[in-house]
mmCIF file of N, CA and C in Angstrom:
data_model
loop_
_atom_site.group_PDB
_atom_site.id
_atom_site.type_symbol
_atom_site.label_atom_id
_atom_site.label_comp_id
_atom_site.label_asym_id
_atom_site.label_seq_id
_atom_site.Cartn_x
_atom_site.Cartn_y
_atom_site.Cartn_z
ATOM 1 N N UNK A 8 -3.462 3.867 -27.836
ATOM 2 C CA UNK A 8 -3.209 5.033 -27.021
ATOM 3 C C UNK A 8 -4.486 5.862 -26.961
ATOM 4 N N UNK A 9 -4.492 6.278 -25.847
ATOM 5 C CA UNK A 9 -5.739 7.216 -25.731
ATOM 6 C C UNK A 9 -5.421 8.912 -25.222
ATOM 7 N N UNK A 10 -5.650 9.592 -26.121
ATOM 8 C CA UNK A 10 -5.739 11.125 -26.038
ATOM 9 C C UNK A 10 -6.897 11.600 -25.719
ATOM 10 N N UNK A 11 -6.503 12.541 -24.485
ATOM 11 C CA UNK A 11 -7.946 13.870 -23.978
ATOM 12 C C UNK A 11 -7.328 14.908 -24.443
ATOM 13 N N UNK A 12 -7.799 16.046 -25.161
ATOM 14 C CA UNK A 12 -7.875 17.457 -25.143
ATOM 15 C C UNK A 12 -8.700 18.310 -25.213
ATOM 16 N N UNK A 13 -8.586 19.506 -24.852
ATOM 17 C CA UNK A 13 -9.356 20.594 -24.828
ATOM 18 C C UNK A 13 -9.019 21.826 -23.949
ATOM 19 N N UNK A 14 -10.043 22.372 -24.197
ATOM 20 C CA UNK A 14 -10.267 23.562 -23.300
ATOM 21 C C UNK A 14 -10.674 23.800 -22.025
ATOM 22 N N UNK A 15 -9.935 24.633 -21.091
ATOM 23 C CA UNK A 15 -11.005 24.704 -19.629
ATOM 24 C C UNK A 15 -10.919 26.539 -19.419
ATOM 25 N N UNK A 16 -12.315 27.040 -19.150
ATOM 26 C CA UNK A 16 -12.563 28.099 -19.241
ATOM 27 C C UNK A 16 -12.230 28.730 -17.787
ATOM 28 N N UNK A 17 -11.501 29.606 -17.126
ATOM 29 C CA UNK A 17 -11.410 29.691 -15.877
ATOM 30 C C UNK A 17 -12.115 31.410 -15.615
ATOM 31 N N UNK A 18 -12.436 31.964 -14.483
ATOM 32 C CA UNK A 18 -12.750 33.094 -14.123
ATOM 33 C C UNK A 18 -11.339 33.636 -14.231
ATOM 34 N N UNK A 19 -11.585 35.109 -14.370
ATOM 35 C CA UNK A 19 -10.550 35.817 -14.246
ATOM 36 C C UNK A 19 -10.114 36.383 -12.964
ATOM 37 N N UNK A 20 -11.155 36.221 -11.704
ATOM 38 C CA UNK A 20 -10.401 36.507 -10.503
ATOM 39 C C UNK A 20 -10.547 35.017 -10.122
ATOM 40 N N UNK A 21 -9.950 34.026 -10.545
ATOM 41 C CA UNK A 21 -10.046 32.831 -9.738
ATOM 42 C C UNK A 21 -8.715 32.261 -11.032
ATOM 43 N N UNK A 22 -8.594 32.854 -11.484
ATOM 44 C CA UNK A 22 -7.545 32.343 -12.821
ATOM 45 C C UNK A 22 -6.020 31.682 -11.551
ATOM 46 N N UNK A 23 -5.404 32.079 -10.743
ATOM 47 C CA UNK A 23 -4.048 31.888 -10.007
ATOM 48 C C UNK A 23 -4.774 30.517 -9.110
ATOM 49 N N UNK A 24 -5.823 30.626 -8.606
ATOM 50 C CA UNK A 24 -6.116 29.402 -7.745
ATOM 51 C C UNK A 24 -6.339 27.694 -9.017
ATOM 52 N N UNK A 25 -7.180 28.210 -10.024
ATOM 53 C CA UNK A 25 -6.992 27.076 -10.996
ATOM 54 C C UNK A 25 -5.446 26.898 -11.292
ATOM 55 N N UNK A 26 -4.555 27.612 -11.834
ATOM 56 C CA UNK A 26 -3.425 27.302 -12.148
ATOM 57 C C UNK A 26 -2.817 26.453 -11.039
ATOM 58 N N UNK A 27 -2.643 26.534 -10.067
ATOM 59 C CA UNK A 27 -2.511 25.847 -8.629
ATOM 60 C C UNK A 27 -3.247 24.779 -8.406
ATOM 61 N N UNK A 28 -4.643 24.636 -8.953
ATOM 62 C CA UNK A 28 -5.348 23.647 -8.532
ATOM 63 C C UNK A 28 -5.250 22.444 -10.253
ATOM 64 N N UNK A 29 -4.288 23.292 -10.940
ATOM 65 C CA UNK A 29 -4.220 22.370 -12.299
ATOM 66 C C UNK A 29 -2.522 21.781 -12.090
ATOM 67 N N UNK A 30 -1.697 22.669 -11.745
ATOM 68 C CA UNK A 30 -0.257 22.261 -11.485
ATOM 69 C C UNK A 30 -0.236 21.114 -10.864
ATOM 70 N N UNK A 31 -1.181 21.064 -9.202
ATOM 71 C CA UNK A 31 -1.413 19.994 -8.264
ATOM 72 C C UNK A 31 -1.410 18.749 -9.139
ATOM 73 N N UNK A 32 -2.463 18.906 -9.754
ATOM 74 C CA UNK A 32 -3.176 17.907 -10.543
ATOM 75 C C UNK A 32 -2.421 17.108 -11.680
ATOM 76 N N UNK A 33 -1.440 18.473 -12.574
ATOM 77 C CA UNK A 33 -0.547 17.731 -13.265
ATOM 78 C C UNK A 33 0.721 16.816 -12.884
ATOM 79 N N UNK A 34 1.141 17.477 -11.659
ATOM 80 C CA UNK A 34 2.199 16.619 -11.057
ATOM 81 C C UNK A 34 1.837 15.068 -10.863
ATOM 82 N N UNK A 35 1.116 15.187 -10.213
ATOM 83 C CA UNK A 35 0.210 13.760 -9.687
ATOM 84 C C UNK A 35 0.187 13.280 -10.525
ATOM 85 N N UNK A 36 -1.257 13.526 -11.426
ATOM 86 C CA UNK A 36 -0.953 12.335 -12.865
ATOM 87 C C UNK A 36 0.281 12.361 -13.876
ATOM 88 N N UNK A 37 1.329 13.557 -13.510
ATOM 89 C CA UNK A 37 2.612 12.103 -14.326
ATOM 90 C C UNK A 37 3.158 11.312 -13.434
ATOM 91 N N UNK A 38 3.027 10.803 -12.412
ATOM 92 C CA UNK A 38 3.754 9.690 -11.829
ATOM 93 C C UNK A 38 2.436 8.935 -11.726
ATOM 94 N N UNK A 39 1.821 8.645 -12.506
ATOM 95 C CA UNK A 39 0.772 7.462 -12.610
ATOM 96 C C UNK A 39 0.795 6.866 -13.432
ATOM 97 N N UNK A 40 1.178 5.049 -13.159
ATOM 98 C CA UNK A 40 1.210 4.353 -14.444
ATOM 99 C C UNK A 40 0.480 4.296 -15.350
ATOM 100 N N UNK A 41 0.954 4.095 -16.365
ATOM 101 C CA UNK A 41 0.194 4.190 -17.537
ATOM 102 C C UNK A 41 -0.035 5.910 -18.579
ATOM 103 N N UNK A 42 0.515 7.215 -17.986
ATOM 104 C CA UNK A 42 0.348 8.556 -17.875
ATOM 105 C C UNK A 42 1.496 8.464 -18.880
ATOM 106 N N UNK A 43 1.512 8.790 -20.318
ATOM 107 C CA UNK A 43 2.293 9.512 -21.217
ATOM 108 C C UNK A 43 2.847 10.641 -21.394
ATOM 109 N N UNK A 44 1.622 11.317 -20.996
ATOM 110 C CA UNK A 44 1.961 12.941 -20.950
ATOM 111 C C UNK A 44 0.581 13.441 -20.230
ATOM 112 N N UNK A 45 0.857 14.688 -19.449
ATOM 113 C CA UNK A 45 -0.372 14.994 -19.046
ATOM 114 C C UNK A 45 0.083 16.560 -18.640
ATOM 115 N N UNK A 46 -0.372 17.659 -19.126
ATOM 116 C CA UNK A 46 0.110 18.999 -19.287
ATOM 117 C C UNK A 46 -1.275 20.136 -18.952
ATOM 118 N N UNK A 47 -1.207 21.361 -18.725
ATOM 119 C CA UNK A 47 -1.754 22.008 -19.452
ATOM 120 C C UNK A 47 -1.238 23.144 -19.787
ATOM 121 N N UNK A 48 -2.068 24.119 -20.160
ATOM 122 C CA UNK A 48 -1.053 25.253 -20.889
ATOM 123 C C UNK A 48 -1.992 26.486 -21.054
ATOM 124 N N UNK A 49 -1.985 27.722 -21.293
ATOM 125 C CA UNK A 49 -2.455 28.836 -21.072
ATOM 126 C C UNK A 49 -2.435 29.209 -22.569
ATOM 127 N N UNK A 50 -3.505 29.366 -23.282
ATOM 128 C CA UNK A 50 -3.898 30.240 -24.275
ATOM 129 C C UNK A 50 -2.832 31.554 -24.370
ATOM 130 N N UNK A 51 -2.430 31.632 -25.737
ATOM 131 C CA UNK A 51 -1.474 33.116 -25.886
ATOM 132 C C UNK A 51 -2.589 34.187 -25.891
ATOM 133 N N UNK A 52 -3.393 34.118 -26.321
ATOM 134 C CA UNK A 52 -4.383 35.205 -26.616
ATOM 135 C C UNK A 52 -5.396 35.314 -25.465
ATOM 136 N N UNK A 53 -6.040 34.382 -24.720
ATOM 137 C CA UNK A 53 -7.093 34.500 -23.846
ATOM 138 C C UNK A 53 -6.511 33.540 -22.606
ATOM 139 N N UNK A 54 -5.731 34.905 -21.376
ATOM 140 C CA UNK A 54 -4.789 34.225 -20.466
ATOM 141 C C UNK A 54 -6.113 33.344 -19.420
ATOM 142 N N UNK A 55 -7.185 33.697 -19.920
ATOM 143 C CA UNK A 55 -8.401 32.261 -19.031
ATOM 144 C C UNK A 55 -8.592 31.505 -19.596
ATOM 145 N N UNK A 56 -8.229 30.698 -20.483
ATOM 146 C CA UNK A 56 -8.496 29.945 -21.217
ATOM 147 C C UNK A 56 -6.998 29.007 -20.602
ATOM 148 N N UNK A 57 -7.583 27.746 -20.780
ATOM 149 C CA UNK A 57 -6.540 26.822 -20.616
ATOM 150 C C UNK A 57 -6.505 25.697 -21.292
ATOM 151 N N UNK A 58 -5.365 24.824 -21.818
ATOM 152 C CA UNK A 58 -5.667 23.806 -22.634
ATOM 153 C C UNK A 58 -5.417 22.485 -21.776
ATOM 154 N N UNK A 59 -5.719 21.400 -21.862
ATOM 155 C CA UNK A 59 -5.368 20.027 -21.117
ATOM 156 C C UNK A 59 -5.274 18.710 -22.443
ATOM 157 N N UNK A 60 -4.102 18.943 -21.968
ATOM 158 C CA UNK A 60 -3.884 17.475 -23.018
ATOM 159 C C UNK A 60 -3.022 16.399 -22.142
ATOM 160 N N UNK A 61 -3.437 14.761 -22.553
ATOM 161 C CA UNK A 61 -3.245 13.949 -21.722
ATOM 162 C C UNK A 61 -3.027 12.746 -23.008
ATOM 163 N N UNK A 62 -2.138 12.064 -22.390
ATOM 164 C CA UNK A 62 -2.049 10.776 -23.282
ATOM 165 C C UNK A 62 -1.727 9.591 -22.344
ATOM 166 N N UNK A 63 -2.427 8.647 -22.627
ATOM 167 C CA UNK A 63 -2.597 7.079 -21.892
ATOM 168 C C UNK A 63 -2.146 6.024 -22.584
ATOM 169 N N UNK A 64 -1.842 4.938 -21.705
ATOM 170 C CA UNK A 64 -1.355 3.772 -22.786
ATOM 171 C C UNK A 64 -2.273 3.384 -23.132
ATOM 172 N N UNK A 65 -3.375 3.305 -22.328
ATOM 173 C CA UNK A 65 -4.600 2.454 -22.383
ATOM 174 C C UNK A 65 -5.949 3.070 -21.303
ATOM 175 N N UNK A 66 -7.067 2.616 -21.662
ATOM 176 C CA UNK A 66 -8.401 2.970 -21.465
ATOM 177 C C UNK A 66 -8.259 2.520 -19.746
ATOM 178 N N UNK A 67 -7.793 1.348 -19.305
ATOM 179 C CA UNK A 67 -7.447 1.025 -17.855
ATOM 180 C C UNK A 67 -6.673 1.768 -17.258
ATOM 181 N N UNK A 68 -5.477 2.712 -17.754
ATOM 182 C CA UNK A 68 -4.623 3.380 -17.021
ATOM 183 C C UNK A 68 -5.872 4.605 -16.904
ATOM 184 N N UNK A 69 -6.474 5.234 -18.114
ATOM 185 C CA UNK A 69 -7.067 6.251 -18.033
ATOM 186 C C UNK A 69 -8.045 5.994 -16.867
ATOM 187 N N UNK A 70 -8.957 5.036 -17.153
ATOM 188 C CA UNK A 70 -9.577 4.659 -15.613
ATOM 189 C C UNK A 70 -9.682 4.402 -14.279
ATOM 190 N N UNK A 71 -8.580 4.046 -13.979
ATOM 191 C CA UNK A 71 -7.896 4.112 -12.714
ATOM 192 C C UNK A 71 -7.540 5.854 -12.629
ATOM 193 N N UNK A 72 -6.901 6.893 -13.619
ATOM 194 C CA UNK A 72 -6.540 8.191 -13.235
ATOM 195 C C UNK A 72 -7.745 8.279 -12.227
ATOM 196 N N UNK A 73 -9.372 8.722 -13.119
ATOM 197 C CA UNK A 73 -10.498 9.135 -12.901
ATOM 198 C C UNK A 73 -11.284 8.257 -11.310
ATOM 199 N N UNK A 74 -10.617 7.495 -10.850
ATOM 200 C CA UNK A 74 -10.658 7.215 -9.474
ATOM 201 C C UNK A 74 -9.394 7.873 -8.379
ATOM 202 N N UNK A 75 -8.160 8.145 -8.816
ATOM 203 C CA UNK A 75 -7.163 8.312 -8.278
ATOM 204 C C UNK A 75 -7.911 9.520 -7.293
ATOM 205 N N UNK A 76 -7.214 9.653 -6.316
ATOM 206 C CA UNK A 76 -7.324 10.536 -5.118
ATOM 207 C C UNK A 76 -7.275 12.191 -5.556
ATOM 208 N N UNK A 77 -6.245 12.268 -6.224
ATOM 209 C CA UNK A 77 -6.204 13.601 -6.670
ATOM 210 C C UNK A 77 -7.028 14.390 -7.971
ATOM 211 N N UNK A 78 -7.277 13.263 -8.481
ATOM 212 C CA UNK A 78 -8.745 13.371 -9.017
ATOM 213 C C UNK A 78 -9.765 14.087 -8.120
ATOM 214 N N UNK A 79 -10.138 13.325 -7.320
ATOM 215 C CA UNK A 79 -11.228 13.221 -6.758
ATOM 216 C C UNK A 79 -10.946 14.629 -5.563
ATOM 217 N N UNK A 80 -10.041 15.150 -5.865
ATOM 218 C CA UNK A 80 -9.816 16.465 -5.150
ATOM 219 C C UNK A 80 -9.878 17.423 -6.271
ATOM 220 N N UNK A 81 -9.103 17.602 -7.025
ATOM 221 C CA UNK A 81 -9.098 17.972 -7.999
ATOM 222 C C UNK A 81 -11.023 18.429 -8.832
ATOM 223 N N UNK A 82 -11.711 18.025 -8.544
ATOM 224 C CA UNK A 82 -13.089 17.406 -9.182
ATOM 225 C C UNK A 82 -13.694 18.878 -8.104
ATOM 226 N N UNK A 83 -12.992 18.532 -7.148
ATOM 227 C CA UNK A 83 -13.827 19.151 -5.590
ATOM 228 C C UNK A 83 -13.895 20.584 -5.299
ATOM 229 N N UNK A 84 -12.602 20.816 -5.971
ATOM 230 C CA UNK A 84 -11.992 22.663 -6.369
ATOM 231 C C UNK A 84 -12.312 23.461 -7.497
ATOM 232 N N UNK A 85 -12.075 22.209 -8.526
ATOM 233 C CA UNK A 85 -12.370 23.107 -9.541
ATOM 234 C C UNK A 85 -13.715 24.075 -10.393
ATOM 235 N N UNK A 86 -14.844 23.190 -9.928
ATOM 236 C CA UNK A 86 -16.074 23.856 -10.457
ATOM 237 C C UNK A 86 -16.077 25.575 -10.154
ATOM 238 N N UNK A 87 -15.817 25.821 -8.574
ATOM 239 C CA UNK A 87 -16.081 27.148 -8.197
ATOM 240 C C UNK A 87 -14.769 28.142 -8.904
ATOM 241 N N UNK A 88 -13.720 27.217 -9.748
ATOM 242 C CA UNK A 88 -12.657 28.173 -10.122
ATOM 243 C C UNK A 88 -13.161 28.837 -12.193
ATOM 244 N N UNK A 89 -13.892 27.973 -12.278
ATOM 245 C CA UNK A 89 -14.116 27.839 -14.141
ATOM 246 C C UNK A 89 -15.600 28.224 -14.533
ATOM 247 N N UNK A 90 -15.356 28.629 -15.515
ATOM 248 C CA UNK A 90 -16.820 29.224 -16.054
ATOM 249 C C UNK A 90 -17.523 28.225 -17.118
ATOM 250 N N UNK A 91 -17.827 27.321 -16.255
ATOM 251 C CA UNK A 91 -18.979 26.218 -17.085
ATOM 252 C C UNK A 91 -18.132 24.951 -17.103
ATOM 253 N N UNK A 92 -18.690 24.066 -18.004
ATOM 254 C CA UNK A 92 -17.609 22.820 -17.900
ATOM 255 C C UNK A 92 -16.699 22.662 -19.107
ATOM 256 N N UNK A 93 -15.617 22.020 -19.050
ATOM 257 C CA UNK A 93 -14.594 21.833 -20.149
ATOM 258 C C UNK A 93 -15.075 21.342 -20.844
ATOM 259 N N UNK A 94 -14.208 21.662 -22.432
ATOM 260 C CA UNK A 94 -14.617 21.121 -23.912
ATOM 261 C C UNK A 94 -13.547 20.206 -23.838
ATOM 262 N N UNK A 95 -13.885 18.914 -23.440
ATOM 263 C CA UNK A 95 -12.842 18.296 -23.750
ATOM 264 C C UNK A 95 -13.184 17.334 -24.699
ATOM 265 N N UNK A 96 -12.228 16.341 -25.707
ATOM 266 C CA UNK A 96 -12.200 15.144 -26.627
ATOM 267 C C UNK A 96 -11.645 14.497 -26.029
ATOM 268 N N UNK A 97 -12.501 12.936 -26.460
ATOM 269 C CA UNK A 97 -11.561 11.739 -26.240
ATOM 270 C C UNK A 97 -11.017 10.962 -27.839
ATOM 271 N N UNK A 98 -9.232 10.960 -27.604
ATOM 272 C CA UNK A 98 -9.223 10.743 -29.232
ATOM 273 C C UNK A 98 -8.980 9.249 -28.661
ATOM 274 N N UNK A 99 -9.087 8.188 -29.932
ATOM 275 C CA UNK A 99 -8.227 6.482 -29.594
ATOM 276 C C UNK A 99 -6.958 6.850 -30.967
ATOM 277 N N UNK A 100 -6.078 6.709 -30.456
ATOM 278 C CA UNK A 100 -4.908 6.435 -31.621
ATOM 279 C C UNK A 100 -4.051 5.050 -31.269
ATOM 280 N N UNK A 101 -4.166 4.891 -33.092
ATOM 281 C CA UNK A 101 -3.679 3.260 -33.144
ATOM 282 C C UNK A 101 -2.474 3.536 -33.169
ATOM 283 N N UNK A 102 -1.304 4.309 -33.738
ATOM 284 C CA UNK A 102 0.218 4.443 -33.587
ATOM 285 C C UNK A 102 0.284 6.001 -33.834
ATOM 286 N N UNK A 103 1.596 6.800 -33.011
ATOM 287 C CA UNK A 103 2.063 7.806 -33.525
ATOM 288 C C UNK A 103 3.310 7.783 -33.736
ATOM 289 N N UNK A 104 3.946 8.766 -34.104
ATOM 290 C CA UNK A 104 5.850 8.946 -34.169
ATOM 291 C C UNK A 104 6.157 10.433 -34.444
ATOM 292 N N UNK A 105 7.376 10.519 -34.174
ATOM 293 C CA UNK A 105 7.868 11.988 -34.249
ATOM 294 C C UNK A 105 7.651 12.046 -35.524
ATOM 295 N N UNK A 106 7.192 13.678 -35.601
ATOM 296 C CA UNK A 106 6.990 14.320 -37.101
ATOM 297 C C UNK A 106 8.287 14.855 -37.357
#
C-alpha cells in the first residue's frame, strides 16, 4: 500500500476557491481504481492550512491518478490558490488493520 500525506498551505483570500478546487479533486480520485482513501481536511488551529492524505493499492494505481485528467486540472488551479508548494510524504506500507 502506498500512503501520501501532508500539508498544503493556502492564501487566506483564496482559502474558499482551494477548498472547491480540493473537493473537485477529492471526488474524482475516489472513484479511481485502485484509490483507498483520498481526503483532505482543514487544520483546527490554522483554517489555511490543509491536510491531504491518500492511500493506494499500489504504485500503478498511484500513477495512473498523476496522469488522470483531473489531475492535470487540478495541477492548473492550484498554484495561484497556495502559498508555496506542499509538504507532502510518500509512505510504502507492507500491512495495516484497525487499531
Amino acid at each position: 500500500m502506498i500512503i501520501i500525506a501532508g500539508t498544503i498551505s493556502v492564501k487566506p483570500e483564496t482559502r474558499d476557491a482551494a477548498i472547491e478546487a480540493c473537493l473537485t479533486m477529492q471526488k474524482a480520485t475516489q472513484q479511481e481504481e485502485g484509490c483507498i482513501s483520498y481526503r483532505f481536511h482543514a487544520d483546527l488551529e490554522d483554517p489555511n492550512t490543509l491536510f491531504l492524505f491518500e492511500e493506494w493499492e499500489s504504485q500503478e494505481h498511484l500513477s495512473a491518478h498523476f496522469k488522470a485528467e483531473h489531475m492535470k486540472a487540478y495541477r492548473a488551479v492550484i498554484p495561484a490558490l497556495v502559498n508555496g508548494p506542499s509538504k507532502l510524504k510518500y509512505y510504502t506500507i507492507e500491512s495495516s488493520r484497525p487499531l
